[in-house]
Short mmCIF file of C-alpha atoms in Angstrom, two decimals:
data_model
loop_
_atom_site.label_atom_id
_atom_site.label_comp_id
_atom_site.label_asym_id
_atom_site.label_seq_id
_atom_site.Cartn_x
_atom_site.Cartn_y
_atom_site.Cartn_z
CA MET A 1 -6.76 6.41 -16.10
CA ILE A 2 -5.90 2.75 -17.29
CA ARG A 3 -3.15 1.11 -14.23
CA GLN A 4 0.65 1.78 -15.31
CA PHE A 5 2.27 -0.76 -14.82
CA PHE A 6 6.36 -0.26 -13.77
CA LEU A 7 7.43 -3.92 -15.30
CA THR A 8 7.62 -4.17 -18.46
CA HIS A 9 7.91 -7.90 -19.42
CA SER A 10 4.92 -9.78 -20.96
CA PRO A 11 1.34 -10.87 -18.62
CA ILE A 12 1.83 -14.00 -16.78
CA ASN A 13 -1.37 -16.07 -16.87
CA ALA A 14 -0.33 -17.47 -13.49
CA MET A 15 -2.71 -18.23 -10.49
CA PHE A 16 -3.28 -16.62 -7.51
CA THR A 17 -6.17 -17.38 -4.61
CA LYS A 18 -6.64 -15.25 -1.34
CA ASN A 19 -6.84 -18.26 0.27
CA SER A 20 -5.22 -19.88 3.87
CA SER A 21 -2.24 -22.04 2.04
CA ASP A 22 -1.49 -19.20 0.03
CA PHE A 23 -1.53 -16.63 1.37
CA VAL A 24 0.01 -15.05 4.67
CA VAL A 25 0.51 -11.93 6.60
CA SER A 26 2.28 -11.18 9.85
CA GLU A 27 2.37 -8.26 11.25
CA ILE A 28 5.78 -6.31 12.11
CA PRO A 29 5.36 -4.71 15.65
CA LEU A 30 6.47 -1.21 15.55
CA TYR A 31 8.11 -1.97 18.43
CA PRO A 32 9.38 -5.06 20.98
CA PHE A 33 6.01 -4.65 24.34
CA SER A 34 7.75 -4.46 27.26
CA GLY A 35 6.86 -7.35 29.26
CA GLU A 36 5.03 -5.33 31.97
CA GLY A 37 2.58 -3.81 32.50
CA GLU A 38 -1.68 -3.26 32.89
CA HIS A 39 -2.39 -4.01 28.73
CA LEU A 40 -2.15 -7.90 28.08
CA VAL A 41 -1.17 -8.64 24.28
CA LEU A 42 -2.14 -11.41 22.98
CA HIS A 43 -0.55 -12.62 18.91
CA VAL A 44 -3.03 -13.82 17.42
CA ARG A 45 -3.62 -16.01 13.65
CA LYS A 46 -6.64 -15.58 11.66
CA LYS A 47 -7.82 -17.40 8.82
CA ASP A 48 -10.33 -16.96 6.86
CA MET A 49 -12.21 -13.98 8.62
CA THR A 50 -12.08 -10.40 8.81
CA THR A 51 -10.35 -8.53 11.97
CA TRP A 52 -13.75 -6.75 13.27
CA ASP A 53 -16.07 -10.78 13.34
CA MET A 54 -12.02 -11.38 15.31
CA LEU A 55 -12.69 -8.70 17.99
CA GLN A 56 -16.14 -9.47 17.81
CA TYR A 57 -15.84 -13.59 18.61
CA LEU A 58 -13.40 -12.33 21.42
CA SER A 59 -15.46 -9.79 23.11
CA GLU A 60 -18.13 -11.94 23.89
CA VAL A 61 -15.68 -14.75 24.67
CA THR A 62 -13.79 -12.77 26.97
CA GLY A 63 -16.66 -9.70 28.12
CA CYS A 64 -14.00 -7.03 26.72
CA LYS A 65 -15.92 -4.27 24.53
CA VAL A 66 -14.79 -4.30 21.26
CA ARG A 67 -14.55 -0.57 21.49
CA ASP A 68 -11.38 -0.91 23.81
CA PHE A 69 -9.84 -4.07 21.97
CA GLY A 70 -6.38 -1.82 20.73
CA TYR A 71 -4.48 -3.71 17.35
CA ALA A 72 -2.72 -1.72 14.56
CA GLY A 73 -4.22 -2.47 11.24
CA LEU A 74 -7.23 -4.42 10.05
CA LYS A 75 -6.45 -7.69 7.84
CA ASP A 76 -8.00 -8.98 4.94
CA LYS A 77 -10.48 -11.55 5.64
CA ASP A 78 -9.17 -14.13 3.18
CA GLY A 79 -6.13 -15.85 3.58
CA MET A 80 -3.86 -17.05 6.85
CA THR A 81 -2.54 -13.44 8.88
CA THR A 82 -1.25 -12.82 12.31
CA GLN A 83 -1.53 -9.54 13.80
CA TYR A 84 -1.50 -8.39 17.78
CA ILE A 85 -4.52 -6.75 20.03
CA SER A 86 -4.45 -5.88 23.35
CA LEU A 87 -7.17 -5.51 26.25
CA HIS A 88 -7.00 -5.35 29.74
CA LYS A 89 -5.14 -8.15 31.70
CA ASN A 90 -7.83 -8.04 33.71
CA PHE A 91 -9.54 -9.82 31.01
CA GLU A 92 -6.70 -13.15 31.00
CA PRO A 93 -8.20 -15.77 33.11
CA LYS A 94 -11.54 -15.82 30.36
CA LEU A 95 -9.13 -17.06 28.18
CA ALA A 96 -6.96 -19.65 29.55
CA ASN A 97 -9.17 -22.17 27.90
CA PHE A 98 -9.38 -20.19 24.29
CA THR A 99 -10.43 -22.29 21.42
CA HIS A 100 -11.72 -21.96 17.75
CA ASP A 101 -11.53 -23.57 14.24
CA LYS A 102 -10.67 -20.25 12.50
CA ILE A 103 -8.58 -18.51 15.51
CA LYS A 104 -5.13 -19.33 17.08
CA ILE A 105 -3.95 -17.61 19.82
CA LEU A 106 0.17 -17.95 19.24
CA ASP A 107 1.63 -16.14 21.99
CA THR A 108 0.97 -13.88 24.83
CA THR A 109 2.72 -10.64 27.10
CA TYR A 110 2.17 -7.28 28.17
CA HIS A 111 2.46 -4.20 27.71
CA ASN A 112 1.70 -0.46 29.23
CA ASN A 113 0.65 0.81 26.75
CA LYS A 114 -2.75 -0.38 24.34
CA ILE A 115 -1.99 -1.09 21.41
CA ARG A 116 -2.63 2.05 18.66
CA THR A 117 -4.19 2.50 14.98
CA GLY A 118 -0.51 3.03 12.90
CA HIS A 119 1.27 1.75 15.83
CA LEU A 120 3.22 -1.22 13.12
CA LYS A 121 6.24 -0.89 11.08
CA GLY A 122 4.50 -2.79 8.48
CA ASN A 123 3.94 -7.05 6.86
CA ARG A 124 5.88 -9.88 5.85
CA PHE A 125 3.99 -11.40 3.15
CA PHE A 126 3.87 -14.43 1.77
CA VAL A 127 2.40 -15.65 -1.60
CA ARG A 128 2.08 -18.44 -3.55
CA LEU A 129 1.61 -18.51 -7.35
CA LYS A 130 0.62 -21.88 -9.35
CA LYS A 131 -0.11 -23.00 -12.51
CA VAL A 132 4.06 -20.84 -13.42
CA ASN A 133 5.72 -22.53 -16.44
CA PRO A 134 9.99 -22.33 -16.06
CA ILE A 135 9.61 -18.76 -18.65
CA ASP A 136 7.03 -17.41 -16.40
CA ALA A 137 9.06 -18.75 -13.56
CA ARG A 138 11.76 -16.69 -14.72
CA LYS A 139 10.52 -13.79 -15.53
CA LEU A 140 9.11 -13.93 -12.22
CA GLN A 141 12.39 -13.87 -11.29
CA ASP A 142 13.69 -10.65 -13.01
CA GLY A 143 10.49 -9.34 -11.50
CA LEU A 144 11.18 -9.53 -7.95
CA LYS A 145 15.22 -8.56 -8.36
CA LYS A 146 13.88 -5.39 -10.14
CA ILE A 147 11.69 -4.08 -7.72
CA SER A 148 13.62 -5.21 -4.71
CA LYS A 149 16.69 -3.17 -5.93
CA GLU A 150 14.38 0.07 -7.70
CA GLY A 151 11.56 -0.37 -5.57
CA PHE A 152 7.40 0.01 -6.90
CA PRO A 153 4.55 1.98 -7.49
CA ASN A 154 2.77 2.70 -3.83
CA PHE A 155 -1.19 2.45 -6.22
CA PHE A 156 -4.13 1.47 -3.61
CA GLY A 157 -4.77 -2.26 -4.70
CA TYR A 158 -8.21 -3.31 -5.95
CA GLN A 159 -10.05 -3.60 -2.32
CA ARG A 160 -10.08 0.42 -1.44
CA PHE A 161 -12.72 0.74 -4.09
CA GLY A 162 -15.07 -2.08 -3.35
CA ILE A 163 -16.19 -5.30 -5.11
CA ASP A 164 -18.19 -3.11 -8.24
CA GLY A 165 -14.39 -0.32 -8.13
CA ASP A 166 -17.31 1.91 -7.99
CA ASN A 167 -16.89 3.68 -4.46
CA TYR A 168 -14.82 6.66 -5.23
CA VAL A 169 -18.23 7.35 -7.75
CA LYS A 170 -19.93 7.71 -4.36
CA GLY A 171 -17.75 9.31 -2.64
CA LYS A 172 -16.96 12.32 -5.22
CA ALA A 173 -21.06 12.50 -5.42
CA ILE A 174 -20.91 13.05 -1.71
CA LEU A 175 -18.17 16.20 -2.02
CA GLU A 176 -20.26 17.65 -4.64
CA GLY A 177 -23.11 17.36 -2.33
CA LYS A 178 -25.42 15.02 -5.06
CA ARG A 179 -25.77 12.40 -2.36
CA LYS A 180 -26.37 11.93 1.14
CA GLU A 181 -24.28 9.09 3.73
CA HIS A 182 -25.88 9.87 7.58
CA ASN A 183 -23.45 7.18 8.49
CA HIS A 184 -20.50 8.25 9.23
CA LYS A 185 -18.28 5.76 8.67
CA MET A 186 -19.56 4.67 5.58
CA LYS A 187 -19.33 8.64 4.39
CA GLU A 188 -15.37 8.73 5.20
CA PHE A 189 -15.34 5.40 3.76
CA PHE A 190 -16.32 6.49 0.12
CA ILE A 191 -14.25 9.69 0.65
CA ASN A 192 -10.85 7.91 1.07
CA ALA A 193 -12.12 5.98 -1.46
CA TYR A 194 -12.29 9.35 -4.44
CA GLN A 195 -9.15 10.39 -2.98
CA SER A 196 -7.33 7.32 -3.35
CA TYR A 197 -8.71 6.86 -7.04
CA LEU A 198 -7.14 10.78 -7.78
CA PHE A 199 -3.38 9.10 -6.33
CA ASN A 200 -3.68 6.16 -8.84
CA ASN A 201 -4.47 8.27 -12.03
CA TRP A 202 -1.79 11.06 -10.75
CA LEU A 203 -0.04 7.44 -9.69
CA SER A 204 -0.34 6.75 -13.32
CA LYS A 205 0.46 9.98 -15.21
CA ARG A 206 3.89 10.05 -14.00
CA ILE A 207 4.72 6.45 -14.23
CA GLU A 208 3.61 6.93 -18.27
CA ILE A 209 5.90 9.61 -18.76
CA SER A 210 9.11 8.05 -16.25
CA ARG A 211 8.36 5.92 -19.30
CA LEU A 212 8.20 8.15 -22.71
CA ILE A 213 10.87 9.52 -21.10
CA GLU A 214 13.10 5.34 -20.43
CA GLU A 215 12.33 4.20 -24.06
CA PHE A 216 11.41 7.58 -26.16
CA ASN A 217 14.43 9.68 -28.41
CA LEU A 218 14.87 13.39 -26.91
CA ALA A 219 12.47 14.47 -29.45
CA ASP A 220 9.54 11.34 -29.38
CA ALA A 221 9.70 11.68 -25.39
CA THR A 222 10.02 15.75 -25.89
CA ARG A 223 6.49 16.16 -28.03
CA ALA A 224 4.76 13.12 -25.46
CA THR A 225 5.23 14.69 -22.57
CA ASN A 226 4.76 17.98 -22.93
CA LEU A 227 8.01 18.47 -21.17
CA PRO A 228 10.68 21.30 -22.34
CA LYS A 229 13.57 19.77 -24.28
CA GLU A 230 15.97 20.79 -21.64
CA MET A 231 14.54 19.38 -18.96
CA VAL A 232 13.47 15.79 -20.98
CA ASP A 233 17.40 15.25 -21.51
CA SER A 234 18.06 15.85 -17.93
CA LEU A 235 15.65 13.39 -17.50
CA LYS A 236 17.16 10.16 -19.05
CA LYS A 237 20.23 10.92 -17.08
CA GLN A 238 18.66 9.55 -14.23
CA PRO A 239 19.46 6.14 -14.04
CA GLN A 240 16.44 4.10 -12.37
CA PHE A 241 13.04 3.90 -13.04
CA PHE A 242 11.09 6.31 -11.58
CA LYS A 243 12.01 9.73 -12.54
CA LEU A 244 11.70 12.82 -10.13
CA LEU A 245 10.92 15.35 -11.12
CA HIS A 246 11.64 19.81 -9.81
CA GLY A 247 9.16 20.54 -7.76
CA ASP A 248 8.02 16.75 -6.37
CA VAL A 249 7.19 16.72 -3.40
CA LEU A 250 9.68 14.19 -1.40
CA HIS A 251 9.63 12.14 2.05
CA HIS A 252 11.99 10.85 4.63
CA TYR A 253 11.83 7.39 4.12
CA PRO A 254 10.78 5.13 5.88
CA ALA A 255 9.59 8.35 7.93
CA GLY A 256 9.92 12.13 8.25
CA LYS A 257 9.02 14.48 7.36
CA ALA A 258 7.82 16.29 3.39
CA PHE A 259 9.45 18.30 1.45
CA VAL A 260 9.41 20.49 -1.86
CA CYS A 261 12.28 19.05 -4.32
CA GLU A 262 14.47 22.35 -5.11
CA ASN A 263 17.26 20.41 -6.87
CA VAL A 264 16.76 16.77 -8.18
CA GLU A 265 20.52 16.73 -8.35
CA GLU A 266 20.68 16.81 -5.04
CA GLU A 267 18.06 14.94 -3.80
CA LEU A 268 18.73 12.03 -7.02
CA PRO A 269 21.48 10.04 -4.71
CA ARG A 270 19.28 9.80 -1.63
CA PHE A 271 16.40 8.86 -3.43
CA LEU A 272 18.66 6.19 -5.29
CA GLU A 273 19.94 4.71 -1.91
CA HIS A 274 15.86 4.36 -0.33
CA GLY A 275 16.54 7.18 1.95
CA ILE A 276 13.76 9.50 0.31
CA THR A 277 10.63 8.41 -2.21
CA ILE A 278 8.37 10.34 -3.94
CA ALA A 279 5.32 11.35 -1.75
CA GLY A 280 1.59 12.01 -3.92
CA TRP A 281 -1.34 14.14 -2.67
CA LEU A 282 -4.52 13.15 -1.12
CA LEU A 283 -6.94 15.47 -1.56
CA GLY A 284 -7.39 18.46 0.74
CA GLY A 285 -6.49 21.12 1.64
CA LYS A 286 -3.41 22.48 4.65
CA ASN A 287 -1.12 20.29 2.70
CA ILE A 288 2.34 20.75 1.34
CA ARG A 289 1.84 20.77 -2.86
CA ALA A 290 4.07 19.89 -5.61
CA GLU A 291 5.44 22.61 -7.30
CA TYR A 292 6.63 23.44 -10.39
CA GLU A 293 7.28 20.84 -13.47
CA ALA A 294 6.04 18.75 -10.93
CA GLY A 295 3.17 20.60 -9.73
CA VAL A 296 1.74 21.24 -13.54
CA ILE A 297 1.41 18.01 -13.63
CA GLU A 298 0.11 17.28 -10.37
CA GLN A 299 -3.34 20.63 -11.34
CA GLN A 300 -3.38 18.54 -14.50
CA ILE A 301 -5.61 15.20 -12.99
CA PHE A 302 -6.66 16.56 -9.03
CA GLU A 303 -8.43 20.65 -11.70
CA GLU A 304 -11.73 19.04 -11.06
CA CYS A 305 -11.14 19.26 -7.13
CA GLU A 306 -10.53 22.85 -6.19
CA PRO A 307 -14.33 23.25 -5.31
CA PHE A 308 -14.32 20.87 -1.96
CA LEU A 309 -10.26 20.66 -1.22
CA ASP A 310 -11.60 22.99 2.27
CA LYS A 311 -13.57 20.39 2.54
CA LEU A 312 -10.68 18.10 3.79
CA ASN A 313 -7.60 17.95 5.26
CA GLY A 314 -4.76 16.80 3.02
CA SER A 315 -2.36 13.98 3.64
CA ARG A 316 0.90 12.78 1.64
CA ARG A 317 1.22 9.65 0.52
CA PHE A 318 4.50 7.00 -0.79
CA ALA A 319 3.74 7.12 -4.30
CA TRP A 320 6.99 4.87 -4.62
CA SER A 321 8.04 2.46 -1.65
CA PHE A 322 10.24 -0.27 -1.22
CA ALA A 323 10.17 -3.64 -1.04
CA GLU A 324 12.69 -5.45 2.16
CA ASP A 325 14.02 -9.46 1.83
CA VAL A 326 12.51 -9.96 -1.05
CA GLU A 327 12.31 -14.30 -1.17
CA GLY A 328 11.58 -15.95 -4.61
CA VAL A 329 11.51 -19.95 -5.51
CA TYR A 330 10.16 -21.33 -8.56
CA LYS A 331 8.74 -25.36 -7.91
CA GLU A 332 9.28 -27.15 -10.99
CA GLU A 333 7.73 -30.02 -10.14
CA GLU A 334 4.17 -28.71 -8.83
CA ALA A 335 4.49 -25.12 -11.13
CA TRP A 336 4.59 -23.18 -7.42
CA PHE A 337 6.39 -19.54 -7.18
CA GLU A 338 6.23 -18.63 -3.86
CA MET A 339 7.56 -15.86 -2.98
CA HIS A 340 8.40 -13.47 0.75
CA PHE A 341 8.58 -10.11 0.51
CA SER A 342 7.73 -7.12 4.01
CA LEU A 343 6.34 -4.41 2.59
CA PRO A 344 5.47 -0.95 5.21
CA LYS A 345 2.34 0.51 6.40
CA GLY A 346 -0.09 1.10 3.85
CA SER A 347 0.94 -0.94 1.03
CA TYR A 348 -1.12 -3.89 -0.58
CA ALA A 349 0.37 -6.98 -1.88
CA THR A 350 -1.64 -7.13 -4.04
CA VAL A 351 -0.05 -4.35 -5.84
CA ILE A 352 3.15 -6.70 -5.96
CA ILE A 353 1.15 -9.38 -7.45
CA GLU A 354 0.05 -7.49 -10.74
CA GLU A 355 3.13 -5.71 -11.75
CA LEU A 356 5.05 -9.09 -11.74
CA ILE A 357 1.78 -10.80 -13.44
CA LYS A 358 1.12 -7.71 -15.03
CA VAL A 359 -2.16 -8.22 -14.83
CA SER A 360 -5.14 -6.58 -12.77
CA LEU A 361 -7.00 -8.46 -10.00
#
């Protein structure tokens, strides 16, 4: 399915390059570090290298095995990124004279526990778009305002699907028994890509339905969506773009439990206030499923997967997410549009960029 966009302006011909000057990521910790304990916490900045490459180099310098480092998440290779990593404080003397042209230790502290995967609140991004004319700059500014107010579709970014974009095909073949993959990590990686592909398809379908309801009259929207006329009439009265459906799996935001939407009118105010959001399905059994009208749409996307549901433990991912502290500045003399925004963990800055310029990266 073709990626559906939320914003309505025409595509923008801007230049985006993922380099250390134009793309900067700063990790936001889940909690403050205690300042004491047996684990040394490094606040590190790396440039144009993967987290794995950085850990490998630090391992060679300190003698700490890569598997013994703690980190909350993996950061992009391209661009400038800062993150927190931990290792036992016994290795601290080895870092006394540490220097590297792509790695800088910004600060150190201590903590009682090793940093674990997922122990981050999110990431703060700086993005610079170049060759932006004044008309497109206004589109970008308006788009940022709309995203700041209403949120954005939380697609998986292109990074999830590999260089050729076909990792999901390999994942599906593995689940169907048509492909063997002996490397456990690669097997999991391909299957995750397939889960992400189906999620993106479902989310595109929901955006398409929301667009039809938003822009078509009652009769045309009813025919186009194949939903009951009374339901379409009710959905058209929802003030936001992304429509909540009876039976959607909702989730407390930014943390909490998932539950099935039994009454849209009761839940809508909390969605508008960013207190809850819709959660899409990551393929697998033993997981809460959408019901009623929302369940019918979900089933249409995922019906091909029923034979291998039991091979996976399913989960739910925020389908609609919310950016915080959104800022945009146009520098007309340089023809640059610079923006800052914070995203929750698991959300992709490239998805925001694609949404704004209306072009797939």
